[in-house]
C-alpha cells in the first residue's frame, strides 16, 4: 500500500540541468521544492558541449557560475567545422576579435556526470530537497488540474506526493509529457541516429582553438569531436536515417568503419585508444530525432528541457534550451505562487518565449543544413553586413556574440550599464540591417521576425544576469505580454 506525505510548492521530476536549474531558481524565492531523480548522481549523460548563454546567463543567475569556473572544465572558445562546400576546416570563436577576449566569450566542454552533479548540489544548497533512485510513474489529477505525482522507490514501494506545480524535466524518455495534452510531433527534417564513444590520446586543434568542438561532415552524416580533458575526447557519428544500417550490428566495428569514412577524424584519432572501462567504456546509440510537444503546460503541470522539445545537436543547443526553459518556467511558477500575475498569463508567456527560442534554433539549423548545398548562406549574409576580413561564420558570430563579449570589458557598473544599453541598441540595429538586403528583401535566416526577436532576448538574458537592476525596465516581447522583474526572477504585468 502506498504512503502519502505532505505537499510541496513544486515537485521537479528529473535532476538534469533543466530540473536542477528550475529547482534552484524557485527555491531561491523561498518555495518548498522537491526533486525526484531516477538515478544516483553522478550519472552519465550525453550533451557535453555548452553555450556561453548557459554559463554566463542562467548559471550566473542561480549563482552556480563560480563553481563551474572552479571545476576545471575545458574552456570552449568556439567551434571548428569541416562542413559545406569548403574542403578546409573553418573556425568561429565566440569572441572573434582577439583584442576583446571578453570574460564571457567562452563556454565549457563538460563531463556531464560532473556538470549535472554540480548543478544538482547547488540546487540543494539553495534549499531544494532531492531523492535519488525514485522513478516517477504518473501524475495525480484533480479534475483539470495536476496536483502531484506517483513514484516508486528503490525498494519498489509506491508513494504519492502533492504539489501546487509539477515540473516534468525528465528528458527525452519522459513518461509524463503526454499528460500535459497534445502530442509529441517529430520533425520530418531532422531524423538521425548517433553512435558514440570515448577515446584517450586523440589529437587537439592548434591553440587557441584546442578547446573547440570539431564538427566534420562526411558522406553518411557528421562527426562530433569534443575535447573533455587534455587526454579524453568524446567522439560521435551522427548518421541520417537512410544510413541507419551503418550503425547496426557490432557497434565497435560500425564506429571504426565510420571513422574510416572520415579522413579528418581518422587522422585526429590515429594515436588514440578507445576507453573500454568505467562510465565511458561502452559505445552508445541514441536517436536524435527532433520533436516538440504541441502544448507545454496545463494547470499544475509544465514541461521543460528535452521533455518538451529537442532539436538536432549540431549547434549544441540542448542544455541551453533546458536551462533557458527552466528560467522561463521558474518565473512563471514564482510569479503565480506570489499572485503577481495570473497562472494563465504566466504560463502563456513561458510557452511563447520557449517556443520562439526553440524555433530560432530550428530555423538556424535548417539554414545550416541548407548551406551544405547552397552558397547563399547566412554566413555569407553576415560577412556582407559586417564587411570585415574574417570568414563568413566569424562575421556571423561577431555580430550575434557582440553583446555577450565586448560589454564585459568593464570599468565600473554604471558605465557598463550605459555601454550595455548602447550595445543592445547597436545589436538590434545590426540585426535589422542584416535581415534585409539592399532592396529591402529579408534574407533567409531572418525571414521570420521570431528569429530576430529571440536573438535580442538572448542578449537580454545575458545582460540582465550580469548587470541585474542596472539594465533598466524591460519591454514586453509580445504585444500585451509580460515583462521580467529587475532581478530577472519574476514576471510582471507589462505597461498598460
Ligand atoms: P536530461 O539531461 O535528460 O535529464 C533528465 C533526468 O531525469 C535524468 O537525470 C534522468 O535520470 C531523470 N529521469 C528520467 N525519467 C525519470 C523518472 N520517471 N523519474 C525520475 N527521474 C527521471 N546538448 C548540448 O547542450 N550540447 C551537446 O553537445 C549535445 N549533444 C547531444 C548529442 C546527442 C547525440 C543527443 C541525443 C543530445 C545532445 N545534446 C546536447 C542534448 C542534451 O543531451 C539534452 O538536451 C539535455 O541533456 C537535456 O537536459 P534535461 O535537463 O532536459 O534532461
Short mmCIF file of C-alpha atoms and ligand atoms in Angstrom, two decimals:
data_model
loop_
_atom_site.label_atom_id
_atom_site.label_comp_id
_atom_site.label_asym_id
_atom_site.label_seq_id
_atom_site.Cartn_x
_atom_site.Cartn_y
_atom_site.Cartn_z
CA UNK A 1 0.00 0.00 0.00
CA UNK A 2 1.24 3.45 -0.96
CA UNK A 3 2.23 6.05 1.60
CA UNK A 4 1.15 9.65 1.35
CA UNK A 5 3.01 12.70 2.58
CA UNK A 6 2.74 16.43 2.95
CA UNK A 7 2.88 18.55 -0.16
CA UNK A 8 5.42 20.87 -1.74
CA UNK A 9 5.07 24.05 -3.74
CA UNK A 10 6.95 22.40 -6.58
CA UNK A 11 7.88 18.81 -7.40
CA UNK A 12 10.53 18.53 -10.12
CA UNK A 13 10.80 15.24 -11.99
CA UNK A 14 14.43 14.73 -13.09
CA UNK A 15 17.66 16.28 -11.77
CA UNK A 16 19.34 17.08 -15.11
CA UNK A 17 20.34 20.67 -15.97
CA UNK A 18 16.72 21.68 -16.63
CA UNK A 19 15.36 20.26 -13.37
CA UNK A 20 18.15 21.46 -11.08
CA UNK A 21 18.19 24.96 -12.59
CA UNK A 22 14.45 25.32 -12.11
CA UNK A 23 14.68 23.91 -8.57
CA UNK A 24 17.45 26.37 -7.62
CA UNK A 25 15.58 29.39 -9.02
CA UNK A 26 12.29 28.55 -7.31
CA UNK A 27 13.99 27.62 -4.00
CA UNK A 28 15.81 30.97 -4.09
CA UNK A 29 12.35 32.59 -3.92
CA UNK A 30 11.71 30.69 -0.68
CA UNK A 31 9.40 28.00 -2.05
CA UNK A 32 9.44 24.34 -0.97
CA UNK A 33 10.91 22.26 -3.79
CA UNK A 34 11.41 18.50 -4.10
CA UNK A 35 13.47 16.92 -6.90
CA UNK A 36 12.72 13.26 -7.70
CA UNK A 37 15.57 11.61 -9.65
CA UNK A 38 15.59 8.08 -11.02
CA UNK A 39 19.37 7.55 -10.86
CA UNK A 40 22.02 8.17 -8.23
CA UNK A 41 24.32 11.07 -9.06
CA UNK A 42 26.84 11.42 -10.50
CA UNK A 43 25.41 9.63 -13.55
CA UNK A 44 26.36 9.54 -17.24
CA UNK A 45 24.63 11.79 -19.80
CA UNK A 46 25.34 12.93 -23.36
CA UNK A 47 25.33 16.65 -24.32
CA UNK A 48 28.80 17.84 -23.38
CA UNK A 49 29.36 20.97 -25.43
CA UNK A 50 27.79 24.08 -23.88
CA UNK A 51 26.99 27.64 -24.95
CA UNK A 52 28.04 30.94 -23.31
CA UNK A 53 24.39 31.86 -22.65
CA UNK A 54 24.11 28.94 -20.21
CA UNK A 55 27.34 29.66 -18.36
CA UNK A 56 27.23 33.45 -18.23
CA UNK A 57 23.45 33.90 -18.35
CA UNK A 58 21.32 31.38 -16.46
CA UNK A 59 24.12 29.85 -14.35
CA UNK A 60 25.12 33.31 -13.18
CA UNK A 61 21.56 33.93 -12.06
CA UNK A 62 21.45 30.77 -9.94
CA UNK A 63 24.91 31.56 -8.59
CA UNK A 64 26.49 28.31 -9.80
CA UNK A 65 28.73 30.04 -12.37
CA UNK A 66 31.65 30.43 -9.93
CA UNK A 67 31.54 26.74 -9.03
CA UNK A 68 31.64 25.88 -12.71
CA UNK A 69 34.57 28.22 -13.23
CA UNK A 70 36.44 26.45 -10.43
CA UNK A 71 35.67 22.94 -11.67
CA UNK A 72 38.41 22.81 -14.29
CA UNK A 73 36.24 22.19 -17.37
CA UNK A 74 37.81 22.69 -20.80
CA UNK A 75 37.14 26.27 -21.93
CA UNK A 76 35.37 26.30 -25.29
CA UNK A 77 36.12 29.41 -27.28
CA UNK A 78 34.08 28.41 -30.32
CA UNK A 79 33.67 25.75 -32.97
CA UNK A 80 35.71 24.35 -35.84
CA UNK A 81 33.79 22.91 -38.77
CA UNK A 82 34.69 20.89 -41.84
CA UNK A 83 31.29 21.46 -43.38
CA UNK A 84 29.74 22.56 -46.65
CA UNK A 85 31.49 23.25 -49.91
CA UNK A 86 34.76 24.35 -48.30
CA UNK A 87 37.17 21.41 -48.09
CA UNK A 88 39.25 23.16 -45.40
CA UNK A 89 38.08 23.35 -41.77
CA UNK A 90 36.89 26.81 -40.71
CA UNK A 91 36.60 28.18 -37.21
CA UNK A 92 34.32 30.57 -35.38
CA UNK A 93 35.07 31.92 -31.94
CA UNK A 94 32.58 33.45 -29.53
CA UNK A 95 34.84 36.44 -29.44
CA UNK A 96 36.34 36.63 -32.90
CA UNK A 97 38.29 39.73 -32.05
CA UNK A 98 41.39 38.73 -30.03
CA UNK A 99 41.63 42.35 -28.85
CA UNK A 100 38.43 42.00 -26.88
CA UNK A 101 38.76 38.47 -25.48
CA UNK A 102 35.96 39.26 -23.07
CA UNK A 103 35.47 37.34 -19.84
CA UNK A 104 32.24 35.79 -21.11
CA UNK A 105 33.27 34.91 -24.63
CA UNK A 106 33.66 31.23 -23.82
CA UNK A 107 31.61 28.24 -22.71
CA UNK A 108 32.81 24.82 -21.48
CA UNK A 109 33.10 21.27 -22.71
CA UNK A 110 31.85 19.28 -19.74
CA UNK A 111 31.76 15.77 -18.44
CA UNK A 112 28.03 15.75 -17.82
CA UNK A 113 28.34 13.48 -14.79
CA UNK A 114 30.33 16.28 -13.09
CA UNK A 115 28.43 19.23 -14.53
CA UNK A 116 24.97 17.87 -13.68
CA UNK A 117 26.15 16.95 -10.19
CA UNK A 118 27.43 20.49 -9.52
CA UNK A 119 24.09 21.94 -10.65
CA UNK A 120 22.08 19.50 -8.54
CA UNK A 121 24.19 20.06 -5.41
CA UNK A 122 23.81 23.77 -5.96
CA UNK A 123 20.02 23.44 -6.07
CA UNK A 124 20.19 21.60 -2.73
CA UNK A 125 22.39 24.34 -1.30
CA UNK A 126 19.71 26.83 -2.39
CA UNK A 127 17.12 24.88 -0.39
CA UNK A 128 15.73 22.18 -2.69
CA UNK A 129 15.30 18.66 -1.36
CA UNK A 130 16.35 15.71 -3.55
CA UNK A 131 15.52 11.99 -3.56
CA UNK A 132 17.55 9.58 -5.69
CA UNK A 133 16.58 6.20 -7.12
CA UNK A 134 12.92 7.13 -7.28
CA UNK A 135 11.06 6.71 -10.53
CA UNK A 136 8.03 8.87 -11.18
CA UNK A 137 5.34 6.78 -12.83
CA UNK A 138 2.40 9.15 -13.25
CA UNK A 139 0.73 12.39 -12.26
CA UNK A 140 -2.14 12.75 -9.82
CA UNK A 141 -5.09 14.77 -11.11
CA UNK A 142 -7.97 16.62 -9.57
CA UNK A 143 -10.25 17.48 -12.48
CA UNK A 144 -8.38 19.71 -14.91
CA UNK A 145 -5.51 20.24 -12.52
CA UNK A 146 -2.40 18.16 -11.84
CA UNK A 147 -1.90 18.07 -8.08
CA UNK A 148 1.07 15.74 -7.59
CA UNK A 149 2.91 12.61 -8.75
CA UNK A 150 3.19 8.91 -8.00
CA UNK A 151 6.64 7.40 -7.75
CA UNK A 152 8.29 4.10 -6.92
CA UNK A 153 11.34 3.98 -4.66
CA UNK A 154 14.34 1.61 -4.86
CA UNK A 155 12.51 -0.99 -2.74
CA UNK A 156 9.57 -0.98 -5.10
CA UNK A 157 7.33 0.87 -2.64
CA UNK A 158 4.84 3.25 -4.24
CA UNK A 159 4.43 6.80 -2.97
CA UNK A 160 2.35 9.84 -3.69
CA UNK A 161 3.45 13.40 -3.22
CA UNK A 162 1.33 16.52 -3.68
CA UNK A 163 2.48 19.81 -5.18
CA UNK A 164 0.99 23.05 -6.43
CA UNK A 165 3.18 22.63 -9.53
CA UNK A 166 4.73 19.54 -11.10
CA UNK A 167 7.62 20.17 -13.46
CA UNK A 168 8.49 17.44 -15.95
CA UNK A 169 12.23 17.76 -16.51
CA UNK A 170 12.75 14.05 -17.09
CA UNK A 171 14.31 14.35 -20.53
CA UNK A 172 13.61 12.71 -23.87
CA UNK A 173 12.43 9.47 -22.24
CA UNK A 174 9.79 11.31 -20.20
CA UNK A 175 6.80 9.21 -19.15
CA UNK A 176 4.76 12.26 -18.18
CA UNK A 177 4.89 14.52 -21.23
CA UNK A 178 1.68 13.07 -22.67
CA UNK A 179 -0.21 14.05 -19.54
CA UNK A 180 0.10 17.71 -20.46
CA UNK A 181 -2.13 17.06 -23.51
CA UNK A 182 -1.33 17.36 -27.19
CA UNK A 183 1.15 15.09 -28.93
CA UNK A 184 4.90 14.84 -29.46
CA UNK A 185 5.45 15.85 -33.08
CA UNK A 186 8.59 14.61 -34.80
CA UNK A 187 10.39 16.69 -37.41
CA UNK A 188 10.44 15.35 -40.95
CA UNK A 189 13.74 17.13 -41.49
CA UNK A 190 16.00 16.21 -38.55
CA UNK A 191 15.97 12.44 -38.14
CA UNK A 192 19.35 10.99 -37.36
CA UNK A 193 20.95 8.35 -35.21
CA UNK A 194 24.11 8.82 -33.19
CA UNK A 195 26.74 6.21 -32.29
CA UNK A 196 29.32 7.48 -29.80
CA UNK A 197 32.19 6.59 -27.50
CA UNK A 198 35.32 7.97 -25.82
CA UNK A 199 38.99 7.98 -26.73
CA UNK A 200 42.26 8.69 -24.93
CA UNK A 201 45.20 10.32 -26.67
CA UNK A 202 43.28 11.99 -29.51
CA UNK A 203 44.89 14.99 -31.20
CA UNK A 204 43.97 18.57 -30.37
CA UNK A 205 43.33 21.52 -32.62
CA UNK A 206 46.18 24.03 -32.52
CA UNK A 207 45.96 26.79 -29.87
CA UNK A 208 43.94 28.88 -29.24
CA UNK A 209 41.26 26.51 -30.60
CA UNK A 210 42.26 23.36 -28.71
CA UNK A 211 39.08 23.50 -26.61
CA UNK A 212 36.76 23.95 -29.59
CA UNK A 213 34.20 21.43 -30.66
CA UNK A 214 35.27 19.95 -34.01
CA UNK A 215 32.37 19.02 -36.30
CA UNK A 216 33.14 17.19 -39.51
CA UNK A 217 30.62 16.41 -42.24
CA UNK A 218 31.19 13.27 -44.30
CA UNK A 219 29.28 11.11 -46.76
CA UNK A 220 26.93 9.42 -44.25
CA UNK A 221 26.45 12.31 -41.82
CA UNK A 222 28.79 14.15 -39.47
CA UNK A 223 31.14 13.57 -36.53
CA UNK A 224 31.49 15.47 -33.28
CA UNK A 225 34.91 15.53 -31.63
CA UNK A 226 34.76 17.15 -28.19
CA UNK A 227 37.89 17.62 -26.04
CA UNK A 228 36.65 16.91 -22.50
CA UNK A 229 40.05 16.88 -20.79
CA UNK A 230 43.58 17.11 -22.24
CA UNK A 231 43.50 13.34 -22.68
CA UNK A 232 39.82 12.41 -23.07
CA UNK A 233 37.76 13.02 -26.22
CA UNK A 234 34.06 12.40 -26.86
CA UNK A 235 33.57 11.15 -30.41
CA UNK A 236 30.19 10.58 -32.05
CA UNK A 237 28.97 9.78 -35.53
CA UNK A 238 25.56 11.17 -36.44
CA UNK A 239 24.12 9.35 -39.46
CA UNK A 240 21.00 10.18 -41.42
CA UNK A 241 18.12 7.77 -41.10
CA UNK A 242 18.66 6.31 -44.56
CA UNK A 243 22.13 5.21 -43.39
CA UNK A 244 20.83 3.55 -40.22
CA UNK A 245 22.19 0.17 -41.36
CA UNK A 246 25.71 1.61 -40.90
CA UNK A 247 25.29 1.55 -37.13
CA UNK A 248 23.59 -1.80 -36.93
CA UNK A 249 25.47 -4.90 -35.82
CA UNK A 250 28.67 -4.82 -33.77
CA UNK A 251 29.00 -1.20 -32.54
CA UNK A 252 32.80 -1.33 -32.35
CA UNK A 253 33.12 -2.40 -35.94
CA UNK A 254 30.43 0.08 -37.03
CA UNK A 255 32.16 3.05 -35.36
CA UNK A 256 35.57 2.11 -36.76
CA UNK A 257 34.07 1.79 -40.27
CA UNK A 258 32.51 5.26 -39.97
CA UNK A 259 35.82 6.70 -38.73
CA UNK A 260 37.46 5.15 -41.79
CA UNK A 261 34.98 7.06 -43.98
CA UNK A 262 36.06 10.37 -42.45
CA UNK A 263 39.76 11.19 -43.04
CA UNK A 264 39.99 14.17 -40.67
CA UNK A 265 38.56 12.28 -37.67
CA UNK A 266 40.70 9.28 -38.57
CA UNK A 267 43.77 11.48 -38.54
CA UNK A 268 42.83 13.03 -35.16
CA UNK A 269 42.36 9.56 -33.67
CA UNK A 270 45.45 7.99 -35.27
CA UNK A 271 47.32 7.73 -31.93
CA UNK A 272 44.24 7.29 -29.75
CA UNK A 273 42.77 4.29 -27.92
CA UNK A 274 39.11 3.79 -27.19
CA UNK A 275 38.16 3.86 -23.50
CA UNK A 276 36.71 0.48 -22.53
CA UNK A 277 36.12 0.86 -18.79
CA UNK A 278 34.02 2.95 -16.42
CA UNK A 279 31.26 5.36 -17.45
CA UNK A 280 32.97 5.95 -20.82
CA UNK A 281 33.66 2.30 -21.54
CA UNK A 282 30.66 1.43 -23.67
CA UNK A 283 29.60 2.53 -27.12
CA UNK A 284 26.13 4.03 -27.09
CA UNK A 285 23.44 4.63 -29.69
CA UNK A 286 20.85 7.42 -29.46
CA UNK A 287 18.10 8.50 -31.74
CA UNK A 288 18.43 12.26 -32.07
CA UNK A 289 15.15 12.90 -33.91
CA UNK A 290 13.93 16.45 -33.35
CA UNK A 291 10.48 16.80 -31.77
CA UNK A 292 8.26 19.15 -29.85
CA UNK A 293 5.17 18.61 -27.73
CA UNK A 294 2.22 20.52 -29.20
CA UNK A 295 1.45 22.05 -25.81
CA UNK A 296 3.93 22.74 -22.98
CA UNK A 297 1.66 23.15 -19.95
CA UNK A 298 -1.70 22.62 -18.32
CA UNK A 299 -2.83 23.78 -14.88
CA UNK A 300 -0.37 22.31 -12.36
CA UNK A 301 1.99 20.71 -14.91
CA UNK A 302 4.75 22.16 -17.07
CA UNK A 303 7.32 20.57 -19.41
CA UNK A 304 10.89 21.89 -19.69
CA UNK A 305 14.05 20.75 -21.48
CA UNK A 306 14.04 17.57 -23.54
CA UNK A 307 10.69 16.56 -22.03
CA UNK A 308 9.17 19.42 -24.06
CA UNK A 309 11.28 19.57 -27.21
CA UNK A 310 14.61 18.72 -28.78
CA UNK A 311 16.43 19.96 -31.86
CA UNK A 312 19.33 18.48 -33.84
CA UNK A 313 22.52 18.65 -31.72
CA UNK A 314 24.92 20.18 -34.27
CA UNK A 315 24.89 23.60 -32.57
CA UNK A 316 24.94 22.28 -29.00
CA UNK A 317 21.63 23.89 -28.06
CA UNK A 318 20.20 21.15 -25.78
CA UNK A 319 21.49 22.30 -22.40
CA UNK A 320 20.87 25.92 -23.37
CA UNK A 321 17.21 25.16 -24.15
CA UNK A 322 16.88 23.10 -20.95
CA UNK A 323 18.29 25.82 -18.68
CA UNK A 324 16.59 28.66 -20.53
CA UNK A 325 13.19 26.94 -20.35
CA UNK A 326 13.90 26.32 -16.65
CA UNK A 327 14.40 30.06 -16.16
CA UNK A 328 11.17 30.88 -18.00
CA UNK A 329 9.14 28.25 -16.10
CA UNK A 330 10.66 29.30 -12.75
CA UNK A 331 9.49 32.86 -13.40
CA UNK A 332 6.00 31.59 -14.20
CA UNK A 333 5.80 29.40 -11.09
CA UNK A 334 7.22 32.02 -8.71
CA UNK A 335 5.03 34.82 -10.07
CA UNK A 336 1.97 32.65 -9.98
CA UNK A 337 2.66 31.48 -6.41
CA UNK A 338 3.22 35.11 -5.37
CA UNK A 339 -0.06 36.13 -7.02
CA UNK A 340 1.68 38.78 -9.16
CA UNK A 341 0.14 37.64 -12.43
CA UNK A 342 -2.48 35.01 -13.30
CA UNK A 343 -1.35 31.44 -13.87
CA UNK A 344 -2.74 31.60 -17.39
CA UNK A 345 -0.77 34.74 -18.26
CA UNK A 346 2.42 33.45 -16.60
CA UNK A 347 2.48 30.12 -18.46
CA UNK A 348 1.33 31.59 -21.74
CA UNK A 349 4.38 33.86 -21.55
CA UNK A 350 6.60 30.86 -20.69
CA UNK A 351 5.35 28.86 -23.64
CA UNK A 352 5.54 31.72 -26.15
CA UNK A 353 9.14 32.58 -25.25
CA UNK A 354 10.28 28.97 -25.10
CA UNK A 355 8.71 28.12 -28.46
CA UNK A 356 10.29 31.12 -30.04
CA UNK A 357 13.76 30.20 -28.79
CA UNK A 358 13.26 26.62 -29.99
CA UNK A 359 12.06 27.97 -33.35
CA UNK A 360 15.17 30.09 -33.68
CA UNK A 361 17.47 27.09 -33.38
CA UNK A 362 15.25 25.01 -35.62
CA UNK A 363 15.35 27.64 -38.36
CA UNK A 364 19.02 28.38 -37.79
CA UNK A 365 19.80 24.69 -38.22
CA UNK A 366 17.65 24.37 -41.33
CA UNK A 367 19.74 27.16 -42.87
CA UNK A 368 22.89 25.45 -41.73
CA UNK A 369 21.98 22.24 -43.49
CA UNK A 370 20.76 24.32 -46.45
CA UNK A 371 24.19 25.87 -46.64
CA UNK A 372 25.52 22.44 -47.28
CA UNK A 373 24.08 22.70 -50.78
CA UNK A 374 23.54 26.41 -51.19
CA UNK A 375 26.28 29.02 -51.21
CA UNK A 376 23.83 31.80 -50.50
CA UNK A 377 24.04 31.12 -46.78
CA UNK A 378 23.57 33.13 -43.65
CA UNK A 379 27.32 33.24 -43.11
CA UNK A 380 27.66 34.98 -46.41
CA UNK A 381 24.95 37.44 -45.37
CA UNK A 382 26.80 38.15 -42.14
CA UNK A 383 30.03 38.81 -43.94
CA UNK A 384 28.26 41.15 -46.31
CA UNK A 385 26.78 43.17 -43.44
CA UNK A 386 29.89 43.41 -41.27
CA UNK A 387 32.15 43.98 -44.29
CA UNK A 388 35.17 42.54 -42.46
CA UNK A 389 38.04 40.26 -43.47
CA UNK A 390 37.03 37.29 -41.33
CA UNK A 391 35.41 34.13 -42.55
CA UNK A 392 31.66 34.24 -43.04
CA UNK A 393 30.96 32.36 -39.85
CA UNK A 394 33.28 34.54 -37.78
CA UNK A 395 31.44 37.54 -39.12
CA UNK A 396 28.19 35.99 -38.10
CA UNK A 397 29.39 35.14 -34.60
CA UNK A 398 30.96 38.55 -34.13
CA UNK A 399 27.57 40.04 -34.79
CA UNK A 400 25.49 37.73 -32.61
CA UNK A 401 28.05 37.48 -29.80
CA UNK A 402 28.75 41.22 -29.67
CA UNK A 403 26.52 41.74 -26.69
CA UNK A 404 28.00 38.82 -24.82
CA UNK A 405 31.63 39.69 -25.16
CA UNK A 406 32.79 43.27 -25.58
CA UNK A 407 30.45 44.80 -22.98
CA UNK A 408 32.01 42.61 -20.30
CA UNK A 409 35.21 44.50 -20.69
CA UNK A 410 34.08 46.50 -17.69
CA UNK A 411 35.27 49.60 -15.98
CA UNK A 412 32.53 50.16 -13.43
CA UNK A 413 28.91 49.09 -13.16
CA UNK A 414 27.37 52.40 -14.12
CA UNK A 415 29.31 52.89 -17.31
CA UNK A 416 28.87 49.21 -18.04
CA UNK A 417 25.10 49.61 -17.86
CA UNK A 418 25.22 52.51 -20.24
CA UNK A 419 27.51 50.66 -22.54
CA UNK A 420 25.20 47.67 -22.40
CA UNK A 421 22.25 49.76 -23.44
CA UNK A 422 24.11 51.26 -26.35
CA UNK A 423 25.48 47.84 -27.26
CA UNK A 424 21.96 46.41 -27.21
CA UNK A 425 20.78 49.19 -29.47
CA UNK A 426 23.71 48.60 -31.79
CA UNK A 427 22.99 44.91 -31.79
CA UNK A 428 19.32 45.38 -32.61
CA UNK A 429 20.08 47.70 -35.49
CA UNK A 430 22.79 45.36 -36.74
CA UNK A 431 20.24 42.56 -36.82
CA UNK A 432 17.79 44.78 -38.63
CA UNK A 433 20.43 45.70 -41.14
CA UNK A 434 21.45 42.11 -41.55
CA UNK A 435 17.93 40.89 -42.09
CA UNK A 436 17.38 42.85 -45.28
CA UNK A 437 19.41 43.10 -48.46
CA UNK A 438 19.95 46.32 -50.44
CA UNK A 439 16.47 46.08 -51.96
CA UNK A 440 14.91 45.63 -48.53
CA UNK A 441 14.13 41.94 -49.02
CA UNK A 442 14.53 39.70 -45.97
CA UNK A 443 17.43 37.26 -46.13
CA UNK A 444 16.57 33.60 -45.41
CA UNK A 445 17.77 33.39 -41.81
CA UNK A 446 15.84 36.44 -40.72
CA UNK A 447 12.70 35.96 -42.73
CA UNK A 448 10.91 35.21 -39.52
CA UNK A 449 10.68 38.07 -37.07
CA UNK A 450 10.73 35.42 -34.33
CA UNK A 451 14.38 34.77 -35.10
CA UNK A 452 15.29 38.42 -34.76
CA UNK A 453 13.32 38.88 -31.58
CA UNK A 454 14.79 35.85 -29.91
CA UNK A 455 18.33 36.90 -30.70
CA UNK A 456 17.56 40.12 -28.92
CA UNK A 457 16.07 38.26 -25.95
CA UNK A 458 19.15 36.02 -25.72
CA UNK A 459 21.25 39.12 -25.43
CA UNK A 460 18.93 40.49 -22.77
CA UNK A 461 19.09 37.41 -20.53
CA UNK A 462 22.84 37.57 -20.53
CA UNK A 463 22.92 41.33 -19.90
CA UNK A 464 20.40 41.04 -17.11
CA UNK A 465 22.34 38.26 -15.41
CA UNK A 466 25.42 40.40 -15.47
CA UNK A 467 24.05 43.81 -14.67
CA UNK A 468 20.88 43.00 -12.75
CA UNK A 469 18.94 46.12 -11.92
CA UNK A 470 21.28 48.39 -13.81
CA UNK A 471 19.77 47.36 -17.08
CA UNK A 472 16.59 49.36 -16.53
CA UNK A 473 12.99 48.34 -17.16
CA UNK A 474 12.17 45.55 -19.56
CA UNK A 475 9.79 45.81 -22.51
CA UNK A 476 7.27 43.08 -23.39
CA UNK A 477 8.43 40.63 -26.03
CA UNK A 478 4.90 40.11 -27.35
CA UNK A 479 2.11 42.68 -27.66
CA UNK A 480 0.17 42.61 -24.39
CA UNK A 481 2.72 40.19 -22.88
CA UNK A 482 4.56 40.23 -19.57
CA UNK A 483 7.89 41.78 -18.70
CA UNK A 484 10.62 40.50 -16.38
CA UNK A 485 11.37 41.93 -12.95
CA UNK A 486 14.63 43.80 -12.41
CA UNK A 487 16.35 40.75 -10.94
CA UNK A 488 15.04 38.51 -13.75
CA UNK A 489 13.34 36.09 -11.32
CA UNK A 490 9.67 37.02 -11.89
CA UNK A 491 7.18 38.15 -14.49
CA UNK A 492 5.38 41.44 -14.11
CA UNK A 493 2.41 42.90 -15.95
CA UNK A 494 3.53 44.86 -19.00
CA UNK A 495 2.87 48.60 -19.33
CA UNK A 496 -0.87 49.24 -19.67
P1 LIG B 1 18.29 15.18 -19.00
O1 LIG B 1 19.68 15.71 -19.05
O2 LIG B 1 17.92 14.08 -19.89
O3 LIG B 1 17.92 14.86 -17.50
C1 LIG B 1 16.73 14.17 -17.18
C2 LIG B 1 16.86 13.49 -15.81
O4 LIG B 1 15.60 12.92 -15.46
C3 LIG B 1 17.86 12.34 -15.80
O5 LIG B 1 18.79 12.52 -14.76
C4 LIG B 1 17.01 11.09 -15.61
O6 LIG B 1 17.66 10.08 -14.84
C5 LIG B 1 15.80 11.65 -14.87
N1 LIG B 1 14.56 10.88 -15.08
C6 LIG B 1 14.10 10.37 -16.25
N2 LIG B 1 12.92 9.75 -16.07
C7 LIG B 1 12.63 9.87 -14.75
C8 LIG B 1 11.53 9.43 -13.94
N3 LIG B 1 10.50 8.74 -14.46
N4 LIG B 1 11.54 9.73 -12.62
C9 LIG B 1 12.58 10.42 -12.08
N5 LIG B 1 13.62 10.86 -12.80
C10 LIG B 1 13.66 10.59 -14.11
N6 LIG B 1 23.20 19.24 -25.73
C11 LIG B 1 24.15 20.19 -25.60
O7 LIG B 1 23.88 21.21 -24.95
N7 LIG B 1 25.38 20.03 -26.17
C12 LIG B 1 25.70 18.94 -26.90
O8 LIG B 1 26.83 18.83 -27.38
C13 LIG B 1 24.71 17.93 -27.09
N8 LIG B 1 24.97 16.81 -27.80
C14 LIG B 1 24.00 15.85 -27.94
C15 LIG B 1 24.24 14.72 -28.72
C16 LIG B 1 23.25 13.75 -28.90
C17 LIG B 1 23.50 12.55 -29.75
C18 LIG B 1 21.99 13.92 -28.27
C19 LIG B 1 20.91 12.90 -28.44
C20 LIG B 1 21.75 15.03 -27.49
C21 LIG B 1 22.74 16.01 -27.32
N9 LIG B 1 22.50 17.15 -26.55
C22 LIG B 1 23.46 18.12 -26.46
C23 LIG B 1 21.21 17.37 -25.89
C24 LIG B 1 21.29 17.13 -24.36
O9 LIG B 1 21.67 15.80 -24.12
C25 LIG B 1 19.92 17.39 -23.74
O10 LIG B 1 19.27 18.45 -24.41
C26 LIG B 1 19.99 17.74 -22.24
O11 LIG B 1 20.63 16.73 -21.50
C27 LIG B 1 18.57 17.97 -21.71
O12 LIG B 1 18.58 18.26 -20.34
P2 LIG B 1 17.30 17.95 -19.45
O13 LIG B 1 17.58 18.53 -18.11
O14 LIG B 1 16.07 18.36 -20.16
O15 LIG B 1 17.20 16.36 -19.38
#
